[in-house]
Coordinates of C-alpha atoms in Angstrom, one line a residue:
M1030 CA 0.0 0.0 0.0
N1031 CA 3.1 2.4 0.2
G1032 CA 1.7 3.7 3.4
I1033 CA -1.3 5.2 1.6
D1034 CA -4.3 4.7 3.6
P1035 CA -7.8 4.3 1.6
I1036 CA -9.3 7.7 2.6
S1037 CA -6.2 9.5 1.8
L1038 CA -5.9 7.6 -1.6
E1039 CA -9.7 8.6 -2.5
I1040 CA -8.7 12.1 -1.9
L1041 CA -5.6 12.3 -3.6
W1042 CA -7.3 10.2 -6.7
T1043 CA -10.1 12.7 -6.7
R1044 CA -7.9 15.7 -6.6
L1045 CA -5.9 14.7 -9.8
V1046 CA -9.2 14.2 -11.6
S1047 CA -10.0 17.7 -10.7
L1048 CA -6.9 19.1 -11.7
V1049 CA -7.3 17.5 -15.6
D1050 CA -11.0 18.9 -15.5
E1051 CA -9.6 22.1 -14.6
A1052 CA -7.3 22.1 -17.3
A1053 CA -10.0 20.9 -19.8
A1054 CA -12.0 23.9 -18.7
T1055 CA -8.7 25.9 -19.7
L1056 CA -8.8 24.3 -23.3
V1057 CA -12.4 24.9 -23.8
R1058 CA -12.4 28.7 -22.8
T1059 CA -9.3 29.5 -24.9
S1060 CA -9.9 27.6 -28.0
F1061 CA -11.1 29.1 -31.4
S1062 CA -12.9 26.6 -33.1
T1063 CA -16.5 25.1 -32.3
I1064 CA -15.2 21.5 -32.5
V1065 CA -13.5 21.7 -29.2
R1066 CA -15.5 24.6 -27.4
E1067 CA -19.2 23.0 -28.5
S1068 CA -18.6 19.6 -29.6
N1069 CA -16.3 18.2 -27.1
D1070 CA -13.9 16.7 -29.5
Y1071 CA -10.7 17.0 -27.2
A1072 CA -8.8 15.0 -24.2
V1073 CA -6.6 16.1 -21.4
V1074 CA -4.8 13.5 -19.4
L1075 CA -2.3 13.3 -16.6
L1076 CA 0.5 10.6 -17.1
D1077 CA 3.3 9.7 -14.4
R1078 CA 6.9 9.6 -15.6
D1079 CA 6.6 6.1 -17.3
C1080 CA 3.7 7.5 -19.7
Q1081 CA 1.1 5.5 -17.6
L1082 CA -2.4 6.9 -17.3
L1083 CA -3.5 8.7 -13.8
A1084 CA -6.6 10.6 -14.6
Q1085 CA -8.5 11.8 -17.7
S1086 CA -11.0 14.7 -18.2
S1087 CA -14.3 14.1 -17.4
Q1088 CA -15.8 15.3 -21.0
S1089 CA -13.3 13.6 -22.8
I1090 CA -13.5 11.5 -26.1
P1091 CA -13.7 7.7 -25.1
S1092 CA -10.9 6.4 -27.6
F1093 CA -8.5 9.2 -26.3
I1094 CA -8.3 7.1 -22.7
C1095 CA -5.9 4.7 -24.4
T1096 CA -4.4 6.6 -27.5
L1097 CA -2.6 9.7 -25.5
P1098 CA -0.5 7.6 -23.2
A1099 CA 0.6 5.4 -26.1
T1100 CA 1.3 8.8 -28.1
V1101 CA 3.7 10.1 -25.3
R1102 CA 5.5 6.7 -25.1
H1103 CA 6.5 7.1 -29.0
F1104 CA 7.4 10.7 -28.1
L1105 CA 10.0 9.2 -25.9
K1106 CA 11.3 7.0 -28.4
V1107 CA 12.5 10.2 -30.4
F1108 CA 13.2 12.3 -27.1
P1109 CA 14.6 10.4 -24.6
R1110 CA 13.7 11.7 -20.8
E1111 CA 17.5 12.3 -20.2
K1112 CA 17.1 14.8 -23.3
L1113 CA 13.9 16.6 -22.1
R1114 CA 13.8 19.9 -20.1
P1115 CA 11.6 22.2 -18.8
G1116 CA 9.8 24.5 -21.4
D1117 CA 9.7 21.7 -23.9
V1118 CA 6.3 20.8 -25.8
M1119 CA 6.1 17.9 -28.0
I1120 CA 3.6 17.6 -30.7
T1121 CA 2.4 14.9 -33.3
N1122 CA -0.8 14.1 -35.6
D1123 CA 0.8 10.9 -36.9
P1124 CA -2.3 8.5 -37.2
W1125 CA -0.3 5.5 -36.2
L1126 CA 1.1 7.3 -33.1
G1127 CA -1.9 9.3 -32.4
T1128 CA -5.6 9.1 -32.4
G1129 CA -5.8 7.5 -35.9
H1130 CA -6.5 10.1 -38.1
L1131 CA -4.6 13.7 -39.2
P1132 CA -6.9 15.9 -37.5
D1133 CA -6.2 15.1 -33.9
I1134 CA -3.2 16.8 -33.0
N1135 CA -1.5 15.5 -29.9
V1136 CA 0.4 17.8 -27.6
A1137 CA 2.6 16.7 -24.6
V1138 CA 4.6 18.8 -22.0
P1139 CA 7.0 17.0 -19.5
I1140 CA 6.3 18.1 -16.1
F1141 CA 9.6 18.7 -14.1
R1142 CA 9.6 19.2 -10.1
G1143 CA 13.2 20.6 -9.9
E1144 CA 15.7 18.7 -11.8
E1145 CA 13.0 15.6 -11.3
L1146 CA 10.9 14.6 -14.1
V1147 CA 7.6 13.5 -12.3
G1148 CA 5.0 13.2 -15.2
F1149 CA 3.3 14.4 -18.4
S1150 CA 0.4 16.4 -19.3
G1151 CA -0.9 15.3 -22.4
T1152 CA -3.6 16.6 -24.7
A1153 CA -5.5 15.9 -28.0
A1154 CA -7.9 18.0 -30.0
H1155 CA -9.4 17.8 -33.3
A1156 CA -8.0 20.7 -35.3
P1157 CA -11.0 22.8 -37.4
D1158 CA -8.6 21.9 -40.7
I1159 CA -5.5 20.0 -41.4
G1160 CA -5.3 20.7 -45.1
G1161 CA -5.6 18.1 -48.0
R1162 CA -9.1 16.8 -49.2
L1163 CA -11.8 17.7 -47.0
R1164 CA -12.5 14.9 -44.5
S1165 CA -14.2 12.4 -46.3
P1166 CA -14.5 8.5 -46.8
S1167 CA -13.5 8.7 -50.2
T1168 CA -9.8 9.5 -50.0
A1169 CA -7.6 6.6 -51.2
E1170 CA -4.5 7.0 -49.1
L1171 CA -3.0 9.0 -46.2
F1172 CA -1.2 11.6 -48.4
E1173 CA -4.5 13.2 -49.7
E1174 CA -5.9 13.6 -46.3
G1175 CA -3.5 16.7 -45.1
L1176 CA -0.5 17.7 -43.2
R1177 CA 1.2 14.9 -41.3
I1178 CA 3.3 16.2 -38.4
P1179 CA 6.1 13.5 -37.0
P1180 CA 7.1 13.5 -33.4
T1181 CA 8.9 17.0 -32.9
K1182 CA 9.1 19.9 -30.9
L1183 CA 6.8 22.7 -30.8
V1184 CA 8.6 24.5 -28.0
D1185 CA 12.1 23.6 -27.1
G1186 CA 13.3 24.5 -24.0
G1187 CA 11.1 27.6 -24.0
V1188 CA 11.7 28.7 -27.7
T1189 CA 9.2 28.4 -30.3
N1190 CA 9.6 26.5 -33.5
E1191 CA 8.8 29.2 -35.5
T1192 CA 9.5 27.1 -38.7
L1193 CA 7.0 24.4 -37.6
I1194 CA 4.4 27.3 -37.0
E1195 CA 4.8 28.7 -40.6
I1196 CA 4.6 25.1 -42.0
I1197 CA 1.2 24.6 -40.3
R1198 CA -0.2 28.0 -41.0
N1199 CA 0.6 27.6 -44.7
N1200 CA -0.9 24.2 -45.1
V1201 CA -4.3 24.7 -43.7
R1202 CA -7.4 26.4 -44.4
V1203 CA -8.2 28.5 -41.5
P1204 CA -4.5 29.1 -40.0
D1205 CA -5.8 31.6 -37.2
Q1206 CA -8.4 29.1 -35.9
V1207 CA -6.0 26.0 -36.1
M1208 CA -3.0 27.9 -34.4
G1209 CA -5.4 29.1 -32.1
D1210 CA -6.9 25.7 -31.0
L1211 CA -3.2 24.5 -30.9
W1212 CA -2.1 27.5 -28.3
A1213 CA -5.0 26.6 -26.4
Q1214 CA -3.8 23.0 -25.9
V1215 CA -0.4 24.2 -25.0
A1216 CA -2.1 26.6 -22.3
A1217 CA -4.1 23.6 -20.8
N1218 CA -0.9 21.3 -20.7
K1219 CA 0.9 23.9 -18.8
M1220 CA -2.1 24.7 -16.5
L1221 CA -2.1 20.9 -15.7
A1222 CA 1.6 20.9 -14.9
R1223 CA 1.2 23.7 -12.5
R1224 CA -1.6 22.4 -10.6
L1225 CA 0.1 19.0 -10.4
L1226 CA 3.6 20.6 -8.8
D1227 CA 1.4 22.9 -6.4
T1228 CA -0.5 19.6 -5.4
L1229 CA 2.6 17.8 -4.7
E1230 CA 3.9 20.7 -2.8
D1231 CA 0.6 20.8 -0.5
T1232 CA 0.5 17.4 0.0
G1233 CA 3.9 16.1 0.1
C1234 CA 3.0 13.1 -1.6
E1235 CA 5.1 11.0 -4.0
L1236 CA 3.2 10.8 -7.5
T1237 CA 4.7 7.7 -8.6
S1238 CA 3.3 5.8 -5.2
V1239 CA 0.0 7.1 -5.5
G1240 CA -0.2 6.2 -9.2
N1241 CA 1.1 2.7 -8.7
E1242 CA -1.8 2.3 -6.0
M1243 CA -4.5 4.0 -8.2
Q1244 CA -3.4 1.6 -11.0
L1245 CA -3.0 -1.7 -8.8
R1246 CA -6.6 -1.0 -7.4
A1247 CA -8.0 -0.2 -11.3
E1248 CA -6.5 -3.1 -12.3
G1249 CA -7.7 -5.6 -9.5
A1250 CA -11.3 -4.2 -10.0
M1251 CA -11.2 -4.9 -13.8
R1252 CA -9.4 -8.3 -13.0
D1253 CA -12.4 -9.1 -10.4
A1254 CA -15.1 -8.2 -13.0
I1255 CA -13.4 -10.7 -15.6
R1256 CA -13.3 -13.5 -12.9
A1257 CA -17.2 -13.1 -12.8
L1258 CA -17.5 -14.1 -16.3
P1259 CA -17.7 -17.5 -17.4
N1260 CA -14.4 -18.9 -19.1
G1261 CA -14.9 -19.2 -22.9
T1262 CA -15.0 -18.1 -26.2
Y1263 CA -17.7 -15.6 -27.6
E1264 CA -18.3 -14.4 -31.1
N1265 CA -20.2 -11.9 -33.2
E1266 CA -20.3 -10.1 -36.2
I1267 CA -21.8 -6.8 -37.2
S1268 CA -21.5 -4.7 -40.5
V1269 CA -22.5 -1.3 -42.3
D1270 CA -22.7 -0.1 -45.8
G1271 CA -19.2 0.0 -47.0
F1272 CA -18.6 0.7 -50.5
V1273 CA -19.0 -2.0 -53.3
E1274 CA -19.7 -4.5 -50.5
P1275 CA -20.6 -4.0 -46.9
V1276 CA -17.7 -3.6 -44.3
V1277 CA -17.7 -6.6 -41.8
I1278 CA -16.3 -6.3 -38.1
R1279 CA -16.1 -9.8 -36.7
C1280 CA -14.6 -10.4 -33.1
R1281 CA -13.6 -13.4 -31.1
I1282 CA -13.5 -12.7 -27.6
D1283 CA -11.6 -15.3 -25.5
V1284 CA -12.1 -14.9 -21.6
G1285 CA -9.8 -16.3 -19.2
D1286 CA -9.5 -16.5 -15.5
E1287 CA -8.6 -12.7 -15.2
A1288 CA -7.8 -11.6 -18.8
V1289 CA -9.8 -10.9 -22.1
S1290 CA -8.3 -11.2 -25.4
V1291 CA -10.1 -9.8 -28.5
D1292 CA -9.2 -11.2 -32.0
Y1293 CA -10.8 -9.5 -35.2
T1294 CA -9.7 -12.1 -37.5
G1295 CA -12.3 -12.5 -40.6
S1296 CA -13.0 -8.8 -40.5
S1297 CA -13.0 -7.0 -44.0
L1298 CA -9.8 -6.3 -45.7
Q1299 CA -8.4 -3.0 -45.8
L1300 CA -9.9 -0.7 -48.2
P1301 CA -8.6 2.1 -50.7
K1302 CA -11.1 4.3 -49.0
A1303 CA -10.7 6.3 -45.6
I1304 CA -12.4 4.2 -43.3
N1305 CA -9.5 2.0 -42.1
V1306 CA -8.7 2.0 -38.3
V1307 CA -5.2 1.7 -37.1
P1308 CA -4.2 -0.8 -34.2
I1309 CA -3.9 1.9 -31.5
Y1310 CA -7.5 3.2 -32.1
T1311 CA -8.7 -0.3 -32.6
F1312 CA -7.2 -1.3 -28.9
A1313 CA -8.7 2.0 -27.6
Y1314 CA -12.1 1.2 -28.5
T1315 CA -11.9 -2.2 -27.6
A1316 CA -10.6 -1.6 -24.1
Y1317 CA -13.4 1.2 -23.8
S1318 CA -16.2 -1.3 -24.8
L1319 CA -14.8 -3.8 -22.2
K1320 CA -14.8 -1.1 -19.4
C1321 CA -18.1 -0.1 -20.1
V1322 CA -19.7 -3.6 -19.5
L1323 CA -17.2 -5.0 -16.9
A1324 CA -16.0 -2.0 -14.5
P1325 CA -17.9 1.0 -15.5
N1326 CA -17.5 2.7 -12.3
V1327 CA -13.9 2.5 -11.7
P1328 CA -12.2 5.8 -12.5
N1329 CA -9.7 5.2 -16.1
N1330 CA -6.5 4.9 -15.4
D1331 CA -3.7 2.4 -17.0
G1332 CA -4.3 -0.5 -14.5
S1333 CA -7.9 -0.7 -16.1
F1334 CA -6.8 -1.9 -19.4
R1335 CA -3.8 -4.0 -18.5
P1336 CA -6.1 -7.2 -18.6
I1337 CA -7.1 -6.5 -22.0
A1338 CA -5.5 -7.3 -25.6
A1339 CA -6.8 -6.5 -29.0
T1340 CA -5.3 -8.1 -32.3
A1341 CA -5.9 -7.7 -36.0
P1342 CA -4.4 -9.5 -39.0
L1343 CA -2.0 -6.8 -40.6
G1344 CA -3.8 -5.8 -43.7
S1345 CA -7.0 -5.8 -42.2
I1346 CA -9.6 -2.9 -42.0
L1347 CA -8.5 -2.6 -38.3
N1348 CA -4.9 -2.9 -38.9
P1349 CA -4.2 -1.2 -42.2
R1350 CA -0.7 -1.0 -44.1
F1351 CA 0.9 2.5 -44.4
P1352 CA 0.0 4.7 -46.0
A1353 CA -3.9 3.6 -45.8
A1354 CA -6.5 6.2 -46.0
V1355 CA -7.6 6.7 -42.4
S1356 CA -9.6 10.5 -42.2
A1357 CA -13.0 8.7 -41.8
R1358 CA -11.9 6.0 -39.4
A1359 CA -14.6 6.7 -36.8
M1360 CA -17.4 4.9 -39.5
T1361 CA -15.5 1.7 -39.0
G1362 CA -14.2 2.0 -35.3
H1363 CA -17.6 2.9 -33.7
L1364 CA -18.6 -0.6 -34.8
I1365 CA -16.1 -2.1 -32.2
P1366 CA -18.3 -1.9 -29.3
P1367 CA -21.6 -3.1 -30.7
A1368 CA -19.6 -5.9 -31.9
V1369 CA -17.8 -6.7 -28.5
M1370 CA -21.1 -6.2 -26.6
G1371 CA -23.0 -8.2 -29.3
A1372 CA -20.7 -11.1 -28.3
L1373 CA -20.8 -10.9 -24.7
A1374 CA -24.8 -10.4 -24.8
P1375 CA -25.3 -14.2 -24.1
V1376 CA -23.6 -13.9 -20.9
I1377 CA -24.1 -10.5 -19.6
P1378 CA -27.2 -9.5 -21.3
N1379 CA -27.9 -6.8 -18.3
K1380 CA -24.9 -4.9 -19.1
V1381 CA -24.8 -4.4 -23.0
R1382 CA -26.7 -2.3 -25.5
A1383 CA -27.7 -2.7 -28.9
A1384 CA -25.9 -0.8 -31.7
S1385 CA -26.3 2.8 -32.1
G1386 CA -27.8 4.2 -35.1
S1387 CA -25.0 6.6 -35.8
P1388 CA -22.3 6.7 -33.5
L1389 CA -21.3 9.9 -35.4
W1390 CA -22.5 11.8 -38.5
C1391 CA -20.9 14.9 -39.6
V1392 CA -21.0 17.5 -42.3
H1393 CA -18.2 19.6 -43.4
L1394 CA -18.3 22.6 -45.4
S1395 CA -15.4 24.7 -46.7
G1396 CA -15.5 27.6 -49.1
Q1397 CA -15.5 31.7 -49.5
H1398 CA -18.1 33.9 -48.6
Q1399 CA -17.9 37.8 -48.8
G1400 CA -14.2 37.4 -49.5
Q1401 CA -13.3 35.4 -46.4
R1402 CA -12.3 31.7 -46.6
F1403 CA -14.4 29.5 -44.0
T1404 CA -14.5 26.0 -42.9
S1405 CA -16.8 24.4 -40.4
T1406 CA -17.6 20.9 -39.2
F1407 CA -21.3 20.3 -37.7
F1408 CA -21.7 17.0 -35.8
L1409 CA -24.9 15.0 -35.5
N1410 CA -26.0 12.1 -33.7
G1411 CA -28.3 9.1 -34.5
G1412 CA -30.3 7.1 -32.0
Q1413 CA -28.7 5.1 -29.0
G1414 CA -29.2 1.5 -28.9
A1415 CA -31.6 0.0 -26.3
G1416 CA -30.3 -2.2 -23.5
A1417 CA -32.1 -4.4 -20.8
N1418 CA -32.6 -1.4 -18.1
G1419 CA -34.4 0.8 -20.7
A1420 CA -35.0 2.3 -24.1
G1421 CA -32.0 3.9 -26.2
L1422 CA -31.8 7.9 -25.8
P1423 CA -32.6 9.9 -29.0
T1424 CA -29.8 11.5 -31.0
L1425 CA -26.8 10.5 -28.5
S1426 CA -23.0 10.0 -29.5
F1427 CA -22.2 6.3 -28.4
P1428 CA -19.5 5.2 -28.1
S1429 CA -18.1 8.6 -28.8
N1430 CA -18.7 11.8 -26.9
L1431 CA -19.5 14.3 -29.2
S1432 CA -22.1 16.9 -28.9
N1433 CA -24.4 18.2 -31.2
T1434 CA -23.4 22.1 -32.1
P1435 CA -26.1 24.7 -31.2
I1436 CA -27.7 26.3 -34.3
E1437 CA -27.2 29.9 -33.1
V1438 CA -23.3 28.8 -33.2
I1439 CA -23.7 26.9 -36.7
E1440 CA -25.2 30.1 -38.1
S1441 CA -22.7 32.3 -36.6
Q1442 CA -19.5 30.1 -37.7
A1443 CA -20.9 29.6 -41.4
P1444 CA -23.0 31.1 -44.3
V1445 CA -26.1 28.8 -43.4
R1446 CA -29.4 29.1 -42.3
V1447 CA -30.8 26.2 -40.2
Q1448 CA -34.7 25.4 -41.4
R1449 CA -35.2 22.5 -39.3
R1450 CA -33.7 20.5 -36.6
A1451 CA -36.3 18.0 -35.1
L1452 CA -36.6 14.1 -33.8
R1453 CA -37.5 11.4 -36.3
R1454 CA -40.1 10.1 -34.4
N1455 CA -40.3 6.0 -34.3
T1456 CA -37.0 5.6 -36.2
G1457 CA -35.6 3.5 -33.0
G1458 CA -35.8 -0.4 -33.3
R1459 CA -38.9 -2.0 -31.8
G1460 CA -38.5 -4.2 -28.6
Q1461 CA -39.3 -4.7 -25.2
H1462 CA -37.2 -1.6 -25.0
C1463 CA -37.0 0.6 -28.4
G1464 CA -33.9 2.1 -29.8
G1465 CA -33.7 5.9 -29.5
D1466 CA -34.7 8.1 -32.6
G1467 CA -32.7 9.6 -34.8
Q1468 CA -33.0 13.3 -36.2
V1469 CA -33.7 15.6 -39.0
F1470 CA -31.1 18.7 -39.9
E1471 CA -32.0 20.7 -42.8
F1472 CA -30.0 23.8 -43.7
L1473 CA -29.6 26.2 -46.7
L1474 CA -26.0 27.4 -48.2
L1475 CA -26.2 31.2 -48.3
A1476 CA -22.6 31.7 -49.2
D1477 CA -22.1 34.0 -52.3
S1478 CA -20.0 31.1 -54.1
P1479 CA -20.1 27.3 -54.4
V1480 CA -19.3 25.5 -51.2
T1481 CA -17.2 22.2 -51.0
V1482 CA -19.2 19.5 -48.8
S1483 CA -18.2 16.2 -47.4
F1484 CA -20.1 14.0 -45.0
M1485 CA -19.6 11.2 -42.8
A1486 CA -22.6 9.2 -42.6
D1487 CA -23.5 5.4 -42.6
R1488 CA -26.5 3.1 -42.2
L1489 CA -28.3 4.2 -45.3
R1490 CA -28.8 0.7 -46.4
T1491 CA -27.8 -1.4 -43.5
P1492 CA -29.6 -0.5 -40.2
A1493 CA -28.3 -0.8 -36.5
P1494 CA -29.2 -4.4 -35.4
G1495 CA -31.2 -4.9 -32.5
L1496 CA -30.0 -7.5 -29.5
Q1497 CA -31.8 -10.2 -27.8
G1498 CA -34.8 -10.4 -30.4
G1499 CA -34.9 -6.6 -30.4
G1500 CA -35.6 -4.9 -34.1
P1501 CA -33.4 -2.8 -36.3
G1502 CA -33.4 0.7 -36.1
A1503 CA -34.5 3.0 -39.4
T1504 CA -31.7 3.7 -41.8
G1505 CA -30.6 7.6 -42.5
R1506 CA -30.7 9.3 -45.7
V1507 CA -29.0 12.6 -46.9
L1508 CA -30.9 14.7 -49.6
L1509 CA -29.5 17.6 -51.6
D1510 CA -32.9 19.8 -52.7
G1511 CA -34.7 17.0 -51.9
A1512 CA -33.1 14.3 -53.7
P1513 CA -31.1 11.5 -52.2
V1514 CA -26.9 11.9 -52.9
D1515 CA -24.2 9.6 -51.9
P1516 CA -22.5 10.8 -48.8
R1517 CA -19.6 8.9 -49.4
E1518 CA -18.3 11.4 -52.2
I1519 CA -17.5 15.0 -52.0
L1520 CA -19.9 17.4 -53.4
I1521 CA -19.6 21.0 -55.3
V1522 CA -22.8 22.7 -54.0
Q1523 CA -24.2 25.8 -55.4
P1524 CA -25.5 28.7 -53.4
G1525 CA -29.1 28.7 -52.2
A1526 CA -29.1 24.6 -52.2
R1527 CA -30.9 22.8 -49.4
L1528 CA -29.1 20.0 -47.6
T1529 CA -31.3 17.6 -45.2
L1530 CA -29.4 14.9 -43.3
E1531 CA -31.9 12.1 -41.4
T1532 CA -29.8 10.3 -39.0
P1533 CA -30.6 6.6 -38.2
G1534 CA -32.3 5.0 -35.3
G1535 CA -30.7 2.7 -32.8
G1536 CA -31.5 -0.9 -32.4
G1537 CA -34.2 -2.3 -29.9
F1538 CA -33.6 -5.0 -26.9
G1539 CA -35.6 -7.7 -26.3
A1540 CA -38.6 -9.0 -28.4
A1541 CA -41.6 -6.6 -28.4
P1542 CA -44.6 -7.3 -26.5
I1543 CA -47.5 -8.9 -28.5

């Protein structure tokens, strides 16, 4: 126990979480883009000196629980601990080292107490633009998708890397927004570092000892939860529209005495489209899925994920070969939780949910209006899948944590007028508990020149399946001036056009009453 009594440990643990949430508030308040400020597409984490997760901001994107610690470990391969110094700020957006696609910029700051490296603060945030083609499932390889920043120092010992800043500014469509968000990340990282040092000074605790105890307790809770499952092998398969053929995610879960491994052999091969998922993201959503059903109330840290392993064959859609296109990786990666939960439904039916209608839809606009360039991304959510304990919620982002952008903000950030936003009634799957409803989102383009529009939208042909006899949710639609369009392709849309997005409903749970 390292001399830490349970009450003191709980106080310290809670205090670390509050430090991270305070840093997250700094990021949100100082960011420039609606993606961070309104849609919550970010994360802030505190790591120990060995890059083990100690605490994560409460509003974080779930997948970043596991990606940010791995990213910082990659930083240390380029910048070993002994070469780090106060004032350093490290940065990358490499998909294989970060969160799985280029728009997410990862920033880490080493935290020094005197001459001693005690930990790291880390942030990841979705940039409003990263250059290249617009974010779309239609890109064929990574090089089309924008600027790739290798692990490098944005600030070296307090000296800003002006060359890197100019490279970023000259490769993105809205440089002031991108750099504004990036410096907001740096501010959040530094805020967390200062608050941690204040806490260590106030309490006199040793972070490594506290962190080890936190992680051991979280690991023990997860292993206890695994032991409560019957040993065995559980399998499931789930699919979505795909392109020429449906995309299939097949998982095999092997439950041992106190560990779980998930194998995705049999899933679709990688595609020359941007819906491939790199291994770091595959593991992140696998771990998150198991955490949700096995130990949801244990605070997130690295200990929770030590009993979990995930593998996928090289060359598959969940482990593609470089330089696979990955910008729309959430369209595939968000299928992992319903695949995992569906496999475990026979043994823990009260803890799983049916598939969501659309874990994530979004529309991205880019163009010029009144001589000014703009780029805006609006997120939309479909219905949540139902569970044994109740109906799915309407228009809820799951397994992600993205929020709908308020209409007032949408209209202030882009030349559009929202005509309608409403629930799509009765679009959730029928069952003992019905799936959540999708939504209708309709807007006019008011720009004075043509606008480039891209989408992330799925389940237009393949509905979200139910569980335990529940029915499927309704499929979605994307309409341009009332006519269906293929959201997998980038469109050039004329001023005055009307776009309508109808998101899918979630799957139902249990057979419907007769």
